[in-house]
mmCIF file of C-alpha atoms in Angstrom:
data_model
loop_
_atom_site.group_PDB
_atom_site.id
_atom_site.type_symbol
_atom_site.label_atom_id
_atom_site.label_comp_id
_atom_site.label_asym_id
_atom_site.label_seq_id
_atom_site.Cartn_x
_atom_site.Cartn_y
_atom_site.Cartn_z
ATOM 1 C CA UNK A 1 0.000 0.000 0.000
ATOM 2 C CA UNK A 2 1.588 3.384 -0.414
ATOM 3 C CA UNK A 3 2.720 5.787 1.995
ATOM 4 C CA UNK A 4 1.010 8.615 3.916
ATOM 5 C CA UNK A 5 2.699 11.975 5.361
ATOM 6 C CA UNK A 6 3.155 12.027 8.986
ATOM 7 C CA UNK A 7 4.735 15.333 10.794
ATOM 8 C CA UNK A 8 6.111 13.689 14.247
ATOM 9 C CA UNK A 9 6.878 17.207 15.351
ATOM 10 C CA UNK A 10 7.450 20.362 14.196
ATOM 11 C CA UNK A 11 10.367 20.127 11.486
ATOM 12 C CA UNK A 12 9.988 16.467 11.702
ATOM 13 C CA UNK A 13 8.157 13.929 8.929
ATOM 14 C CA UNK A 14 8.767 10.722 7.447
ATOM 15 C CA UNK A 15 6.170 8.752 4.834
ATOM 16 C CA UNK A 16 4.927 5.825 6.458
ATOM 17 C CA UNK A 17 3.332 2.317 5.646
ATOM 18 C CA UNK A 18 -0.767 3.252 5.069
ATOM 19 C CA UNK A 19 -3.794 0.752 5.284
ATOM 20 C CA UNK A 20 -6.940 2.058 4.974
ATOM 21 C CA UNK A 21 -9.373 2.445 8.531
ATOM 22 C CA UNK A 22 -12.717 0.742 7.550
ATOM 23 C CA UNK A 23 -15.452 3.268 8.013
ATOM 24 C CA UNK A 24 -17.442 2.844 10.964
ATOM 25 C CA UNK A 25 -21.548 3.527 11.537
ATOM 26 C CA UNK A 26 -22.014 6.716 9.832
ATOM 27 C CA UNK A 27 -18.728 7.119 8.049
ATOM 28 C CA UNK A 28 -17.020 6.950 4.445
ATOM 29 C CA UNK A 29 -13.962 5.647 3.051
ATOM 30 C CA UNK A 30 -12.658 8.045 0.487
ATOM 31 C CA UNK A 31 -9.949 7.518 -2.258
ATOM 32 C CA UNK A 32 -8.041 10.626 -2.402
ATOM 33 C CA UNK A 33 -6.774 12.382 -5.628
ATOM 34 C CA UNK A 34 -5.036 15.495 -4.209
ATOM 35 C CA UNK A 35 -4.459 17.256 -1.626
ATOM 36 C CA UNK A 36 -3.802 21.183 -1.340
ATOM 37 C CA UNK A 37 -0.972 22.637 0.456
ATOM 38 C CA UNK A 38 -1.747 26.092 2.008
ATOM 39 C CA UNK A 39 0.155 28.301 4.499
ATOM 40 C CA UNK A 40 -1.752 26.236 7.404
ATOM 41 C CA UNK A 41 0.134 23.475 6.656
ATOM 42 C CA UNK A 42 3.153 25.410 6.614
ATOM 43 C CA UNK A 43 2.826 26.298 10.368
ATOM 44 C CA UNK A 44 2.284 22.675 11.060
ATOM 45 C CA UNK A 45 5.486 21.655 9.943
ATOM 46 C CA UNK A 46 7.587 24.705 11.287
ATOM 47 C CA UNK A 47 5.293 24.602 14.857
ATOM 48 C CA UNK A 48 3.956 28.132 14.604
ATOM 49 C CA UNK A 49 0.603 27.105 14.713
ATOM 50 C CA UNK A 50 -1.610 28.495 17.750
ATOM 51 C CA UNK A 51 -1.475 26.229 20.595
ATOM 52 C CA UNK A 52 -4.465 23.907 20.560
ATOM 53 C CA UNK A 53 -5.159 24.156 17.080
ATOM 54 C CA UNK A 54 -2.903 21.201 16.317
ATOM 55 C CA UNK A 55 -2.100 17.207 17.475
ATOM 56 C CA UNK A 56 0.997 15.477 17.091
ATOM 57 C CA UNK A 57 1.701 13.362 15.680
ATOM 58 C CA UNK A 58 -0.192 14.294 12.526
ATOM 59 C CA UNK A 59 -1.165 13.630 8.703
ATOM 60 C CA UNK A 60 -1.859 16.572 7.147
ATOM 61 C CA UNK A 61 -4.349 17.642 4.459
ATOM 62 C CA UNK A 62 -7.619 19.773 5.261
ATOM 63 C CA UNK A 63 -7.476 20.821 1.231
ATOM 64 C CA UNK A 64 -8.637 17.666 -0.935
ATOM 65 C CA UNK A 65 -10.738 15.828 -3.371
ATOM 66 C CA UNK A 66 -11.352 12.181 -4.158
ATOM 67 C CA UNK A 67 -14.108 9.531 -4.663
ATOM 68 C CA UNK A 68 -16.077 7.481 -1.959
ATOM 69 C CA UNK A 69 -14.822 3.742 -2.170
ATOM 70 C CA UNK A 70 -16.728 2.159 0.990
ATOM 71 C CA UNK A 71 -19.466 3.679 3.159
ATOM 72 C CA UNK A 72 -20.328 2.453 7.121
ATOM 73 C CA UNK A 73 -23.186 1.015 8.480
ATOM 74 C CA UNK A 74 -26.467 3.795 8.635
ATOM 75 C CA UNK A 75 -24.735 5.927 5.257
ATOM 76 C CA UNK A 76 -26.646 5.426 1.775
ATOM 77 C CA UNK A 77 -24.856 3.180 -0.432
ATOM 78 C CA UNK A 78 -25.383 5.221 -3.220
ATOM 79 C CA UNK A 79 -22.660 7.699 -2.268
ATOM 80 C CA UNK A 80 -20.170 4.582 -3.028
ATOM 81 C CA UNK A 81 -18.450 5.818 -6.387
ATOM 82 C CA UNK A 82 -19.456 9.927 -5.898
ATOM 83 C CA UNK A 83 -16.930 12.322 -6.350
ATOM 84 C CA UNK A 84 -16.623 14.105 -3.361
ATOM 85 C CA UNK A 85 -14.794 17.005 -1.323
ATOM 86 C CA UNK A 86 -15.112 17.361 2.641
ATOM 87 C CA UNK A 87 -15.910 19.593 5.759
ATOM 88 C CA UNK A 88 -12.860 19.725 7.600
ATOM 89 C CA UNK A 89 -14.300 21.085 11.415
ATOM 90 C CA UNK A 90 -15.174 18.016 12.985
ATOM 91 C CA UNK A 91 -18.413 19.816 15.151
ATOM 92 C CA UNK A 92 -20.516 17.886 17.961
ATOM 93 C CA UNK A 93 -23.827 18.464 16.118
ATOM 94 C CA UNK A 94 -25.486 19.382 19.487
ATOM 95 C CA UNK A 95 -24.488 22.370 21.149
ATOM 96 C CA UNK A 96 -26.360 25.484 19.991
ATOM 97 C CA UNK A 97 -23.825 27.217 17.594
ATOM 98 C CA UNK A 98 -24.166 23.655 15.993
ATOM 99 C CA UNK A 99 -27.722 23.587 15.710
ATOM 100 C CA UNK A 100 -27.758 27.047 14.489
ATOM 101 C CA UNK A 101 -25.568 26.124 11.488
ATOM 102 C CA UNK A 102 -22.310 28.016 12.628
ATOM 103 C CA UNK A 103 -20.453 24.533 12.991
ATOM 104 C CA UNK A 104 -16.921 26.194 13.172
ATOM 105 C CA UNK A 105 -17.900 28.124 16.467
ATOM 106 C CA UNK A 106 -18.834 24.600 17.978
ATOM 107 C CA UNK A 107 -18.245 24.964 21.637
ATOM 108 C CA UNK A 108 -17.424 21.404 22.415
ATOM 109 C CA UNK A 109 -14.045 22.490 21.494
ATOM 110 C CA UNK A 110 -11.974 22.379 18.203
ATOM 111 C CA UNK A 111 -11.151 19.663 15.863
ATOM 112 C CA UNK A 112 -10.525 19.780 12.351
ATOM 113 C CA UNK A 113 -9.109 17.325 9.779
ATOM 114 C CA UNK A 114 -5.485 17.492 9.133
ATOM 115 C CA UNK A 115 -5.214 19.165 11.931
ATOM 116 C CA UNK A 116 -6.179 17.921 14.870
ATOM 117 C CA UNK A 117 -7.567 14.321 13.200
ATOM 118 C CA UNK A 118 -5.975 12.548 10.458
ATOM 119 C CA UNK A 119 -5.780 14.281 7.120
ATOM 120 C CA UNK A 120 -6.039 13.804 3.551
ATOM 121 C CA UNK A 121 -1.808 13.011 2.617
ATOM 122 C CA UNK A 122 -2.519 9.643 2.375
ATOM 123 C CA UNK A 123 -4.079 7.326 -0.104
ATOM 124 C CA UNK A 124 -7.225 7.133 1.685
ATOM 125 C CA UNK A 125 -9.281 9.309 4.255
ATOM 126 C CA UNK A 126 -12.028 8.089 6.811
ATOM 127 C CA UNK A 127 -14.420 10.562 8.289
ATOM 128 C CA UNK A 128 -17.993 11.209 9.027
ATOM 129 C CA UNK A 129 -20.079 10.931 6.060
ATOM 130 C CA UNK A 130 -22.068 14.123 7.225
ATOM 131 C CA UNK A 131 -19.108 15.820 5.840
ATOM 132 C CA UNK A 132 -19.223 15.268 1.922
ATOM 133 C CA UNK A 133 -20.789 16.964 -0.298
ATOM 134 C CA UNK A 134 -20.748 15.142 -3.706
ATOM 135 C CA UNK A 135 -19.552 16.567 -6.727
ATOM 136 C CA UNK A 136 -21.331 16.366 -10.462
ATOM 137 C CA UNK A 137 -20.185 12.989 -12.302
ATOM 138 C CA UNK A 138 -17.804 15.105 -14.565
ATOM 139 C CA UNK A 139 -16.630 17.200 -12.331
ATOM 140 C CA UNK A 140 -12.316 17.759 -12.237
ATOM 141 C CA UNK A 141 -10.940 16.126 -9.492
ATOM 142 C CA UNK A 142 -8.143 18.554 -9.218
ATOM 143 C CA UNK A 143 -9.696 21.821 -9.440
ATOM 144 C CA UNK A 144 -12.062 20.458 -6.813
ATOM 145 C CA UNK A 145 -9.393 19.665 -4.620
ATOM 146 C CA UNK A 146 -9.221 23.723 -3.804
ATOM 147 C CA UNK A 147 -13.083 23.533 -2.997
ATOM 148 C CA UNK A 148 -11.630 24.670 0.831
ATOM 149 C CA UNK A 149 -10.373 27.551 0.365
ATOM 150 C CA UNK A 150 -12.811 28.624 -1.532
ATOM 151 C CA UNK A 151 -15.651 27.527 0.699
ATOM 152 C CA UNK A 152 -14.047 30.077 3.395
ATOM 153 C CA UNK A 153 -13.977 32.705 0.220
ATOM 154 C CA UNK A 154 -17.676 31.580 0.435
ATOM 155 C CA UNK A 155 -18.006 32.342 3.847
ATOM 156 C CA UNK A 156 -17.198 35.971 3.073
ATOM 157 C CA UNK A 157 -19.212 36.284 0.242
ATOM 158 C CA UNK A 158 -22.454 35.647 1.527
ATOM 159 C CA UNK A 159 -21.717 37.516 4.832
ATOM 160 C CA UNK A 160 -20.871 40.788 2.562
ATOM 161 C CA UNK A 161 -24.048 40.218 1.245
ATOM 162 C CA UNK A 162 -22.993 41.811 -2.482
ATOM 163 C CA UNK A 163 -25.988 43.104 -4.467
ATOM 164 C CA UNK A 164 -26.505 43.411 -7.897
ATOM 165 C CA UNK A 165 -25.035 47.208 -9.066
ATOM 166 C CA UNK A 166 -22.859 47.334 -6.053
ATOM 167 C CA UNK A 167 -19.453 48.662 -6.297
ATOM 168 C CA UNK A 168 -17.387 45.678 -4.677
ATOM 169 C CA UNK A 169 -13.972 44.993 -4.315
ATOM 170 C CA UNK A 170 -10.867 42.619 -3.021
ATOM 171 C CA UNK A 171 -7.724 43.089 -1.119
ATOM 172 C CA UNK A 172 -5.087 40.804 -1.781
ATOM 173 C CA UNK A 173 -4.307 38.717 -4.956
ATOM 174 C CA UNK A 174 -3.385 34.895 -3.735
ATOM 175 C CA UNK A 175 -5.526 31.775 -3.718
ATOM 176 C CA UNK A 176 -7.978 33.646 -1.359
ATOM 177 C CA UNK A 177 -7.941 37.011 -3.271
ATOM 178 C CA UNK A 178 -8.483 35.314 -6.384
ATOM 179 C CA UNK A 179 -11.697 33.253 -5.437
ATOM 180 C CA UNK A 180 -13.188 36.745 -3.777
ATOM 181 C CA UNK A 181 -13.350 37.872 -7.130
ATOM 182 C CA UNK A 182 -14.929 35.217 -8.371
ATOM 183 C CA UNK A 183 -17.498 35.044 -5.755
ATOM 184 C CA UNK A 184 -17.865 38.775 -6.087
ATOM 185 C CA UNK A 185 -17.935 38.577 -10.207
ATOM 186 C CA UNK A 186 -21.136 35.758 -9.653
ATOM 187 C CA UNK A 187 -23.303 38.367 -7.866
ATOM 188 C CA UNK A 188 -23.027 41.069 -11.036
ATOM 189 C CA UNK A 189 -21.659 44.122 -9.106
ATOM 190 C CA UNK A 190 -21.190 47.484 -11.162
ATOM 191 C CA UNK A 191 -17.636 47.110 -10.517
ATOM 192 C CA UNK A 192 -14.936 45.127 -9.035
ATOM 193 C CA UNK A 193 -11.645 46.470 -8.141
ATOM 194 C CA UNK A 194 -9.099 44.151 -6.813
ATOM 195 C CA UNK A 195 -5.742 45.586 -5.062
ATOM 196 C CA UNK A 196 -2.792 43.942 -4.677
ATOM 197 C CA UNK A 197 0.563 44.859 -3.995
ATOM 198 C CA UNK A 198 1.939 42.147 -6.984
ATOM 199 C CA UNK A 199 1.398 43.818 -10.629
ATOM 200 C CA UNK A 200 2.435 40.675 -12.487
ATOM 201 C CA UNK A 201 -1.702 39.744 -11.162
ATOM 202 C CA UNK A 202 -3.750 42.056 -12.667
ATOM 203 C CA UNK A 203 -4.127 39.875 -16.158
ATOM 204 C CA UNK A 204 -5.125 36.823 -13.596
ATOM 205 C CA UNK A 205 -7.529 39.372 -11.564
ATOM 206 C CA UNK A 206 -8.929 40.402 -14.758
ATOM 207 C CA UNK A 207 -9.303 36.725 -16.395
ATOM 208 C CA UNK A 208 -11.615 36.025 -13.377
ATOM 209 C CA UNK A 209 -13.921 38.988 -13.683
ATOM 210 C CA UNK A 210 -12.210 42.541 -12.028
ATOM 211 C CA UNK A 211 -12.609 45.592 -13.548
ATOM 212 C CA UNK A 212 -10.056 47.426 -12.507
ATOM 213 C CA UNK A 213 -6.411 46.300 -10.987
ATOM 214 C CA UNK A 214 -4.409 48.646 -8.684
ATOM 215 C CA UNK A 215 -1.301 48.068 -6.146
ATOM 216 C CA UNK A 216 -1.728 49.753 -3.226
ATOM 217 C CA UNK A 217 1.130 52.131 -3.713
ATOM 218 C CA UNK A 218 -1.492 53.949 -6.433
ATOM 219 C CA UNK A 219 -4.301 56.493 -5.613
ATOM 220 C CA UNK A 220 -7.250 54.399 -4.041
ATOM 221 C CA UNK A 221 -10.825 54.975 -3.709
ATOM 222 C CA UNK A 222 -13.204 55.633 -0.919
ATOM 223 C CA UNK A 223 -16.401 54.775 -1.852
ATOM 224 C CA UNK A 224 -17.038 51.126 -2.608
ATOM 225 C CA UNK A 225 -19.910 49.200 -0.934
ATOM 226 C CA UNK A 226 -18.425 45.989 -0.172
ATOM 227 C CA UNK A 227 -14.361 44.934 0.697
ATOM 228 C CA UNK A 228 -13.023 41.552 0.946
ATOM 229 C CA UNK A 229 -9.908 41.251 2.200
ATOM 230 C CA UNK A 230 -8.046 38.099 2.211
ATOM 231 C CA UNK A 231 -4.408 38.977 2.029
ATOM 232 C CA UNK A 232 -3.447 38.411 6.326
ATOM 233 C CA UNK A 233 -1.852 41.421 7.031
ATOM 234 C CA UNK A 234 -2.611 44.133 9.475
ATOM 235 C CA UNK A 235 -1.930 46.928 6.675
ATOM 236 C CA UNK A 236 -4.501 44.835 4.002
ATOM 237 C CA UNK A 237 -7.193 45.454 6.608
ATOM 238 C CA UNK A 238 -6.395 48.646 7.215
ATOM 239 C CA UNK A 239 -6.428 49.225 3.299
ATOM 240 C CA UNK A 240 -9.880 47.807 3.001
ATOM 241 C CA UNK A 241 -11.327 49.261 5.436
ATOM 242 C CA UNK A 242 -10.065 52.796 3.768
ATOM 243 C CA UNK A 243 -11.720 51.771 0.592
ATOM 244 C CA UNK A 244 -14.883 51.595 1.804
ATOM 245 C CA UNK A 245 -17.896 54.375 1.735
ATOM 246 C CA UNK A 246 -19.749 55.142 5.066
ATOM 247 C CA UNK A 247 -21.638 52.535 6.248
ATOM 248 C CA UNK A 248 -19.716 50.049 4.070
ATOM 249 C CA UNK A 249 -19.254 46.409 4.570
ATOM 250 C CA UNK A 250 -16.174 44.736 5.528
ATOM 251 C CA UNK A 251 -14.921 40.916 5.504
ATOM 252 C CA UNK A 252 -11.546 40.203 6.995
ATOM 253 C CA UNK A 253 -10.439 36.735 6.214
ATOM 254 C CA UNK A 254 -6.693 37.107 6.617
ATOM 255 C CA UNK A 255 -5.214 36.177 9.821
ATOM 256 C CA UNK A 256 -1.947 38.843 11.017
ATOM 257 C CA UNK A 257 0.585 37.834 12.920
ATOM 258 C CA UNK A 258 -0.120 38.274 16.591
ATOM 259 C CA UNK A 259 0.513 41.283 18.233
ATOM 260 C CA UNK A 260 -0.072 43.485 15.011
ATOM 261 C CA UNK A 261 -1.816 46.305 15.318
ATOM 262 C CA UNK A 262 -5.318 46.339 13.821
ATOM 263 C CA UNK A 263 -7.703 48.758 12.139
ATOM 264 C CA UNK A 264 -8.852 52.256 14.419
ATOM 265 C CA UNK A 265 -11.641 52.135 16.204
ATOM 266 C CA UNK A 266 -12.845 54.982 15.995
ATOM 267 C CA UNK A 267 -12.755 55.241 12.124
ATOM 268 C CA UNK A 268 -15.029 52.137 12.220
ATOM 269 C CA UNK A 269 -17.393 54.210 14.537
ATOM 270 C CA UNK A 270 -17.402 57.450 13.230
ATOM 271 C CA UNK A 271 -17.767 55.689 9.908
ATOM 272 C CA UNK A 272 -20.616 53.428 10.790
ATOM 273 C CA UNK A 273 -18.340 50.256 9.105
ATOM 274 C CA UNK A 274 -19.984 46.705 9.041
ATOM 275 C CA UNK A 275 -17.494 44.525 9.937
ATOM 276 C CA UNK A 276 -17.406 40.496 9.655
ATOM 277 C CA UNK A 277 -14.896 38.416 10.148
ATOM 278 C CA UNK A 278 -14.773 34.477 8.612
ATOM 279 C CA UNK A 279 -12.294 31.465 10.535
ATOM 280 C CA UNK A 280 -13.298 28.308 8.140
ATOM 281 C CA UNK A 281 -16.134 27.361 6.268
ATOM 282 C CA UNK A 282 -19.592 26.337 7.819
ATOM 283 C CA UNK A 283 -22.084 24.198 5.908
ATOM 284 C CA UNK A 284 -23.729 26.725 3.925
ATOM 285 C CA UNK A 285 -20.721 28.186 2.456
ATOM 286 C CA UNK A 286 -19.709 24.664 1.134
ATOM 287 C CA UNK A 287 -23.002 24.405 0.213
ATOM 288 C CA UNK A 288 -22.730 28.003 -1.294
ATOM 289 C CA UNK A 289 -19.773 26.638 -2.767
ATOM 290 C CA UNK A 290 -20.567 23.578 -4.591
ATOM 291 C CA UNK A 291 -23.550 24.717 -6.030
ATOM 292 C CA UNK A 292 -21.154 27.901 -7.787
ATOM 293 C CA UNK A 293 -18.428 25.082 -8.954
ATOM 294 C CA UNK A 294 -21.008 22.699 -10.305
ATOM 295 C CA UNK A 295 -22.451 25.442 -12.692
ATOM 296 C CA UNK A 296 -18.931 26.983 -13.972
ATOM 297 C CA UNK A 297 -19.101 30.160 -12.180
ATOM 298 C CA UNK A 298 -15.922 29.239 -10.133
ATOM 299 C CA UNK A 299 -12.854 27.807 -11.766
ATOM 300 C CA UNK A 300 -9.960 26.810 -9.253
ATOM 301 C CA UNK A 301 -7.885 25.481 -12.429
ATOM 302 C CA UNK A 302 -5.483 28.367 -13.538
ATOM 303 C CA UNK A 303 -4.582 28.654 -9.576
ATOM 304 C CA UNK A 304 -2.726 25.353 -9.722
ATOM 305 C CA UNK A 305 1.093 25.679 -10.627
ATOM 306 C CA UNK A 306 2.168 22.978 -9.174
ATOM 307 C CA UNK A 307 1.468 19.074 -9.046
ATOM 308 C CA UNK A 308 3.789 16.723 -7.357
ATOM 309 C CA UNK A 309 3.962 13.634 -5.497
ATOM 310 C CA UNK A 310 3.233 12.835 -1.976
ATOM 311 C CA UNK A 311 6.832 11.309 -1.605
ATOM 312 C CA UNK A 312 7.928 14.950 -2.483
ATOM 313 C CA UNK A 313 6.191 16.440 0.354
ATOM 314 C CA UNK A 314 9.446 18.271 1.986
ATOM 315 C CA UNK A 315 10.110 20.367 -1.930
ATOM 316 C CA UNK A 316 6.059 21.235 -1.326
ATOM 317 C CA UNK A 317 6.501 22.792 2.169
ATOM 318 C CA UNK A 318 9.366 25.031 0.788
ATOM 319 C CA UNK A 319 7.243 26.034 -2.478
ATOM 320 C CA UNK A 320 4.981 27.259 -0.570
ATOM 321 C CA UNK A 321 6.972 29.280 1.424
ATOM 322 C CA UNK A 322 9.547 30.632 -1.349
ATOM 323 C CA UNK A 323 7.899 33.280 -1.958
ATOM 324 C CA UNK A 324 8.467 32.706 -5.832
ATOM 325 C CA UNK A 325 5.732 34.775 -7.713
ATOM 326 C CA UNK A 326 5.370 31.424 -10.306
ATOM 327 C CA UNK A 327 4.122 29.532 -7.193
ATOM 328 C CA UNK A 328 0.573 29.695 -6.859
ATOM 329 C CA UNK A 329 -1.427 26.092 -5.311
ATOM 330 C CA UNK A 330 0.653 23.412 -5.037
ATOM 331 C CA UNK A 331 -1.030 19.847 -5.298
ATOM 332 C CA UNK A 332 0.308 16.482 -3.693
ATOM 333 C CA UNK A 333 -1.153 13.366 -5.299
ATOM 334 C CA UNK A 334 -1.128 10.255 -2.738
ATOM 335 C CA UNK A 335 -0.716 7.616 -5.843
ATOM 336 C CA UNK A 336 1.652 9.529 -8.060
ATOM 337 C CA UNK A 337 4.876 7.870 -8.724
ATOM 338 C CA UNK A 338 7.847 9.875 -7.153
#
């Protein structure tokens, strides 16, 4: 059987020996075609992630796709064959942020797949069946394996409520950025502006739907309706907020280092500023975020750059953090040949 990732300790990983874990009642054995590296999985392996927010010894992988093989007892046998993509929170169901649909506030505490539970680097993932949400029969395998990311993009969408004719516009030009803009694009705003502080991803920004590209060193308005920001950075946030009209509405989905300092008070007061804030995706938004894949209005594809092996694990860490403007999403396939 081949190998699956596991990080001993921060800085520490070696590809072990994998058999698959028959699903249990309610559970689903998945076959897994990739899984997504993101900057998550980055403080994994170096151990800057928060206290609490990870186990080891760990496989990684909260960012995949891949096809049900075997279901448990009390799960329909009809989702055997489905293409599929996956929750990652792993929510009690019964406290009352569960029941009211905001899973990843569940107060029984936090666990989340490739996180805190085993993850998707590895031939084959068992979870709760609850989880999936099945793909169309055609559907691409690989684009759907950044279905995550965007379902947290999707998060912030339908909290910034966009309407038709609104002016609308995005903060940061990554993985994130670029599936605000097509989230944004999907709701027909008057215009879309996306700021960045990269100019060689303006034709990208533009391919998905913006109407206008600026860095932020360039004159910037102060009158949109709607800001998404998604680049992590104390000074993004501070950017966005600036774009924004009175009475605007904000979405912060970056996460700044700690200690940083954040936007002013009293501008939000003063300026009557909406502000929302997204940390994963609940239910809807992967709902939300489905539906939008399944009829072509979001198209994860061009993001990809690279696609390698699981064995090769180590060279994807330190893509990701290169900082190399040619590396956008970087893949790992569990049954690739090294």
């Amino acid at each position: 059987m081949s190998g699956a990732v596991v990080v001993e300790a921060p800085g520490e990983h070696r590809l072990v020996p994998h058999e698959p874990r028959e699903p249990g009642p309610g559970e689903a054995l998945v076959r897994v075609h990739a899984a997504g590296i993101c900057g998550s999985d980055r403080e994994v392996y170096q151990g800057n992630r928060p206290k609490g927010y990870v186990r080891y010894p760990l496989t990684p992988g909260h960012e995949w796709s891949g096809t049900v093989e075997r279901v448990g007892a009390g799960v329909p046998d009809s989702l055997a064959g489905r293409k599929v993509v996956g929750e990652g929170f792993r929510n009690c169901q019964v406290c009352d942020r569960c029941h009211a649909g905001e899973t990843t506030l569940c107060t029984a505490g936090y666990e989340e797949t490739g996180f805190t539970q085993p993850g998707a680097m590895a031939p084959t993932l068992t979870l709760p069946a609850r989880l999936l949400h099945v793909l169309p029969d055609g559907a691409d395998l690989t684009a759907a394996a950044l279905l995550e990311p965007a379902a947290c993009v999707a998060a912030a969408a339908l909290k910034a409520n966009a309407r038709p004719g609104e002016r609308v516009a995005v903060v940061g030009t990554g993985t994130l950025g670029m599936f605000a803009v097509q989230f944004l694009r999907a709701a027909s705003p008057a215009e879309l502006l996306v700021v960045g502080t990269r100019g060689d991803r303006e034709a990208l920004s533009r391919r998905f739907g913006a109407s206008d590209f600026r860095t932020k060193d360039r004159p910037l308005p102060d009158d949109f309706d709607v800001v998404i920001e998604t680049a992590g950075s104390a000074d993004a946030a501070r950017t966005a907020a600036a774009l924004l009209r009175r009475g605007g509405r904000l979405v912060l989905t970056g996460i700044p280092a700690p200690g940083a300092d954040g936007l002013d008070p009293t501008d939000l007061v003063v300026r009557q500023l909406e502000v929302h804030t997204v940390f994963g995706a609940p239910p809807d938004a992967w709902a939300h975020t489905v539906r939008v894949f399944a009829a072509g209005l979001l198209d994860p594809r061009p993001l990809v750059t690279h696609e390698l092996p699981l064995a090769r694990f180590s060279e994807a860490i330190e893509l990701v953090g290169s900082g190399d403007p040619a590396v956008g999403k970087v893949l790992l396939h569990p049954d690739a040949l090294p």
